[in-house]
Amino acid sequence: MRLLLLLLLVGSSGSWAVQPFEQAVLLQKVERDVSNYNLSLGPSRRELGRLFSDREQLIGGHLTRQTWRLPNHVDFRRAQQVYQQQLADQVRLFHCIGSACGENRYWATQVFNNSVLTGRDYEQMVMVSLLTLANGEQQVTVIYLVERATRDVMVNIDVVRTRDRIDGAQLTSAQVIEVLQQEQGWLPGLVVVDGELQLAQSEALIAALRGLPAQQKNALHLSVMCYAFTTMDENLICSQGLAEQLRDALKQEGIAVVGSGAYWLPATSQAVALRFVHWPRK
């Protein structure tokens, strides 16, 4: 099974689109401004015949929605892994699999209002992630994956750009530490606006890095990467400047930080990304 690469759209919009697999069929595409998008960050439950989530929030912004039917040969669990990997560099707000998400009817009809997403309660996945864009906006991505009774696998991808406050969207240092258990990857939590590192908004990341054991610090290498400019030289200058800001924020904690320019494309489009690797290996 050959996956299509993410289409990375570098620019001020920070938007991105994904065609998950070859031969996937696009069933619906919607793009519009919304004032009452139902952002659900918890499983559904039923009470007195009514389905709802204890963590629902209405937000306003610009919505891009795509609904796909994956090809017949796609395994549902393999599709889960693909989507999880694609959002690995974002702040995770909510994630559930199977019956832990509640009833499928809630997601299909009340959240996405699309009967084509009606399927099995035990074959569904919800992922909600957050990305801070260079202009200070927040980009919320909601992915809903479900297997229908016909065995067709459907996926709905909502991307909402908003300036509204997202309840429970704060990254924790514990989440950063969890990501650092891998040998390499993308670190969430580096917030940059107009080329300046935002110390307060990046505090969870900085605190986690400061609190690492000395042995782990000595083996940790960070690369800051900018993507906002059309030339590699400009991206390199931007990356090096931000690397210096991050080194200053860490107060020379022994962690190697370099600026690498637009050297390695992250999973999703963003103005700045932070790559890490442990070397020598743990």
Coordinates of C-alpha atoms in Angstrom, one line a residue:
M1 CA 0.0 0.0 0.0
R2 CA 1.6 3.2 -1.2
L3 CA 0.6 6.3 0.8
L4 CA 0.4 9.7 -0.8
L5 CA 2.6 12.4 0.8
L6 CA 1.0 15.2 2.6
L7 CA 0.5 18.3 0.5
L8 CA 2.5 20.9 2.3
L9 CA 1.3 24.5 1.6
V10 CA 4.0 26.8 2.9
G11 CA 2.8 30.4 3.5
S12 CA 1.1 32.6 5.9
S13 CA -2.2 30.7 5.8
G14 CA -0.6 27.5 7.3
S15 CA -3.4 25.4 5.8
W16 CA -2.9 21.9 4.8
A17 CA -4.7 19.1 3.1
V18 CA -4.3 15.4 3.1
Q19 CA -5.3 12.6 0.6
P20 CA -4.8 9.6 2.9
F21 CA -4.4 6.8 0.3
E22 CA -4.3 6.3 -3.4
Q23 CA -7.7 5.7 -4.9
A24 CA -9.5 7.3 -2.0
V25 CA -12.8 9.0 -3.1
L26 CA -13.5 12.5 -2.0
L27 CA -17.2 12.5 -1.1
Q28 CA -17.6 16.1 0.2
K29 CA -15.5 19.2 0.5
V30 CA -16.8 22.3 2.3
E31 CA -15.0 25.6 3.1
R32 CA -16.8 28.4 5.0
D33 CA -16.8 30.7 7.9
V34 CA -18.5 29.3 11.0
S35 CA -19.7 30.9 14.2
N36 CA -20.9 27.8 16.1
Y37 CA -18.6 24.9 15.3
N38 CA -19.3 22.1 17.8
L39 CA -15.8 21.2 19.1
S40 CA -16.2 18.0 21.2
L41 CA -13.2 17.0 23.4
G42 CA -14.8 14.0 25.1
P43 CA -16.7 10.8 24.5
S44 CA -20.5 10.9 24.0
R45 CA -22.9 9.7 26.6
R46 CA -26.6 9.1 26.6
E47 CA -28.9 10.5 29.3
L48 CA -32.8 10.5 29.1
G49 CA -32.5 9.6 25.4
R50 CA -30.2 12.5 24.6
L51 CA -26.7 12.1 23.3
F52 CA -24.1 14.7 24.3
S53 CA -20.5 15.2 25.5
D54 CA -19.5 16.7 28.8
R55 CA -16.8 18.6 26.9
E56 CA -18.5 20.5 24.1
Q57 CA -17.5 24.0 23.1
L58 CA -18.8 26.2 20.3
I59 CA -16.1 28.1 18.5
G60 CA -16.0 30.5 15.5
G61 CA -13.5 30.6 12.7
H62 CA -12.9 29.3 9.2
L63 CA -13.8 25.7 8.5
T64 CA -12.4 23.4 5.9
R65 CA -14.0 19.9 5.8
Q66 CA -13.2 16.9 3.7
T67 CA -15.0 13.5 3.7
W68 CA -13.3 10.6 2.1
R69 CA -14.1 6.9 1.4
L70 CA -10.9 4.9 1.6
P71 CA -10.3 2.0 -0.9
N72 CA -11.5 -1.4 -0.1
H73 CA -8.1 -3.0 0.7
V74 CA -7.4 -0.5 3.5
D75 CA -7.3 -2.1 7.0
F76 CA -9.0 0.0 9.6
R77 CA -6.2 -0.3 12.2
R78 CA -3.6 0.6 9.6
A79 CA -5.6 3.7 8.7
Q80 CA -5.6 4.6 12.4
Q81 CA -1.8 4.5 12.6
V82 CA -1.4 6.7 9.5
Y83 CA -3.6 9.5 10.9
Q84 CA -2.0 9.3 14.3
Q85 CA 1.5 9.7 12.7
Q86 CA 0.3 12.7 10.7
L87 CA -0.7 14.6 13.8
A88 CA 2.3 13.6 15.9
D89 CA 3.8 17.1 15.9
Q90 CA 0.7 18.8 17.1
V91 CA -0.7 19.3 20.7
R92 CA -3.2 16.5 21.3
L93 CA -6.5 17.7 22.8
F94 CA -8.5 14.4 22.6
H95 CA -8.0 10.9 21.3
C96 CA -10.3 7.9 21.6
I97 CA -10.7 4.6 19.8
G98 CA -13.7 2.3 19.5
S99 CA -16.5 2.3 22.1
A100 CA -14.4 4.6 24.3
C101 CA -15.6 7.4 21.9
G102 CA -19.3 6.7 22.8
E103 CA -22.0 6.2 20.2
N104 CA -21.2 6.7 16.5
R105 CA -24.5 8.4 16.1
Y106 CA -23.3 11.4 18.1
W107 CA -20.3 12.0 15.9
A108 CA -22.0 11.3 12.6
T109 CA -25.1 13.3 13.1
Q110 CA -24.5 15.9 15.8
V111 CA -20.9 16.8 15.3
F112 CA -20.4 16.3 11.5
N113 CA -24.1 16.2 10.4
N114 CA -23.3 13.6 7.8
S115 CA -25.1 10.2 7.6
V116 CA -22.4 8.7 5.4
L117 CA -20.3 8.6 8.6
T118 CA -22.7 6.2 10.3
G119 CA -20.9 3.1 11.3
R120 CA -19.8 0.7 14.1
D121 CA -19.3 2.0 17.6
Y122 CA -16.4 -0.4 18.1
E123 CA -14.6 0.6 14.8
Q124 CA -14.2 4.3 15.1
M125 CA -11.5 6.8 16.1
V126 CA -11.5 10.5 17.0
M127 CA -8.4 12.6 17.1
V128 CA -8.4 16.4 18.0
S129 CA -5.2 18.3 17.8
L130 CA -4.0 22.0 18.1
L131 CA -1.4 23.9 16.1
T132 CA -0.5 27.6 16.8
L133 CA 0.1 29.4 13.5
A134 CA 2.7 32.2 12.8
N135 CA 0.0 34.9 12.9
G136 CA -1.2 33.9 16.4
E137 CA -4.3 32.0 15.2
Q138 CA -5.0 28.5 16.4
Q139 CA -5.7 25.6 14.0
V140 CA -7.8 22.8 15.4
T141 CA -7.8 19.5 13.4
V142 CA -10.5 17.0 14.0
I143 CA -10.2 13.6 12.4
Y144 CA -13.0 11.0 12.5
L145 CA -12.4 7.6 11.2
V146 CA -15.2 4.9 11.1
E147 CA -15.9 1.6 9.5
R148 CA -19.4 1.2 8.1
A149 CA -21.5 -2.0 8.3
T150 CA -20.6 -2.5 4.6
R151 CA -16.9 -2.6 5.7
D152 CA -16.2 0.7 3.9
V153 CA -13.8 2.9 5.8
M154 CA -14.8 6.6 5.9
V155 CA -12.7 9.5 7.2
N156 CA -13.8 13.1 7.9
I157 CA -11.2 15.8 8.4
D158 CA -12.2 19.2 9.8
V159 CA -9.6 22.0 10.0
V160 CA -10.8 25.1 11.9
R161 CA -8.7 28.2 12.1
T162 CA -9.8 30.3 15.0
R163 CA -8.8 33.1 17.5
D164 CA -11.2 31.8 20.1
R165 CA -9.8 30.4 23.4
I166 CA -9.9 26.6 23.3
D167 CA -10.8 25.1 26.7
G168 CA -8.2 22.5 27.9
A169 CA -5.8 23.3 25.1
Q170 CA -2.8 23.9 27.3
L171 CA 0.2 21.6 26.6
T172 CA 1.7 20.0 29.7
S173 CA 5.3 19.2 30.4
A174 CA 4.3 15.6 31.0
Q175 CA 3.0 15.4 27.4
V176 CA 6.4 16.8 26.1
I177 CA 8.2 14.1 28.2
E178 CA 6.0 11.5 26.7
V179 CA 7.0 12.5 23.2
L180 CA 10.7 12.5 24.2
Q181 CA 10.5 8.7 25.0
Q182 CA 10.9 8.2 21.3
E183 CA 14.4 8.2 19.7
Q184 CA 13.5 11.0 17.3
G185 CA 10.5 13.0 16.2
W186 CA 8.8 16.4 16.4
L187 CA 8.4 18.2 19.7
P188 CA 5.2 20.2 20.4
G189 CA 5.0 23.4 22.3
L190 CA 7.3 25.8 20.5
V191 CA 5.2 28.9 20.0
V192 CA 6.6 31.6 17.7
V193 CA 4.8 34.8 16.5
D194 CA 6.4 37.2 14.0
G195 CA 9.8 35.5 14.4
E196 CA 9.9 35.8 18.2
L197 CA 9.8 32.9 20.6
Q198 CA 6.9 33.3 23.0
L199 CA 8.3 32.4 26.4
A200 CA 5.0 32.2 28.3
Q201 CA 3.2 30.2 25.7
S202 CA 6.2 27.9 25.2
E203 CA 6.7 27.3 29.0
A204 CA 5.5 23.7 29.1
L205 CA 8.1 22.8 26.5
I206 CA 10.9 24.8 28.1
A207 CA 10.1 23.5 31.6
A208 CA 10.1 19.9 30.4
L209 CA 13.5 20.4 28.7
R210 CA 15.0 22.1 31.7
G211 CA 13.8 19.2 34.0
L212 CA 15.5 16.4 32.0
P213 CA 18.2 14.4 33.7
A214 CA 21.8 15.5 32.8
Q215 CA 22.5 12.3 30.9
Q216 CA 19.4 12.7 28.7
K217 CA 20.2 16.4 28.1
N218 CA 23.7 15.5 26.9
A219 CA 22.3 13.1 24.3
L220 CA 19.4 15.4 23.2
H221 CA 19.9 17.4 20.0
L222 CA 17.2 19.9 18.8
S223 CA 16.9 21.4 15.4
V224 CA 14.7 24.5 14.9
M225 CA 13.3 24.8 11.3
C226 CA 11.5 27.7 9.7
Y227 CA 9.3 27.4 6.6
A228 CA 7.8 30.8 6.2
F229 CA 10.2 32.1 3.5
T230 CA 10.6 31.2 -0.2
T231 CA 14.4 30.8 -0.1
M232 CA 16.4 28.4 2.0
D233 CA 18.8 31.1 3.0
E234 CA 16.0 33.2 4.6
N235 CA 14.7 30.1 6.4
L236 CA 18.1 29.3 7.7
I237 CA 18.6 32.8 9.1
C238 CA 15.2 32.5 10.8
S239 CA 16.0 29.1 12.2
Q240 CA 19.3 30.2 13.6
G241 CA 17.8 33.2 15.3
L242 CA 15.1 31.2 16.9
A243 CA 17.7 28.5 18.0
E244 CA 19.6 31.2 19.8
Q245 CA 16.4 32.4 21.5
L246 CA 15.6 28.9 22.6
R247 CA 19.2 28.3 23.9
D248 CA 18.8 31.5 25.9
A249 CA 15.5 30.4 27.3
L250 CA 17.0 27.0 28.3
K251 CA 19.8 29.0 30.1
Q252 CA 22.5 26.8 28.7
E253 CA 21.2 23.6 30.1
G254 CA 23.6 21.4 28.0
I255 CA 21.1 20.6 25.3
A256 CA 22.4 21.1 21.7
V257 CA 20.2 23.5 19.8
V258 CA 20.8 24.4 16.1
G259 CA 18.9 26.2 13.4
S260 CA 18.6 24.0 10.3
G261 CA 16.3 25.9 8.0
A262 CA 13.5 24.1 6.0
Y263 CA 15.6 20.9 6.0
W264 CA 13.0 18.3 7.1
L265 CA 9.3 18.8 6.4
P266 CA 7.0 18.3 9.4
A267 CA 3.8 16.3 9.2
T268 CA 1.7 19.5 8.9
S269 CA 2.4 22.9 7.6
Q270 CA 3.5 25.4 10.1
A271 CA 5.9 28.4 10.3
V272 CA 8.3 26.8 12.8
A273 CA 8.9 23.2 13.8
L274 CA 11.2 21.6 16.4
R275 CA 12.9 18.3 15.5
F276 CA 14.7 16.2 18.1
V277 CA 17.0 13.2 18.2
H278 CA 18.8 11.3 20.9
W279 CA 22.4 10.6 20.1
P280 CA 24.1 8.5 21.1
R281 CA 21.0 6.3 21.2
K282 CA 19.5 5.5 24.5

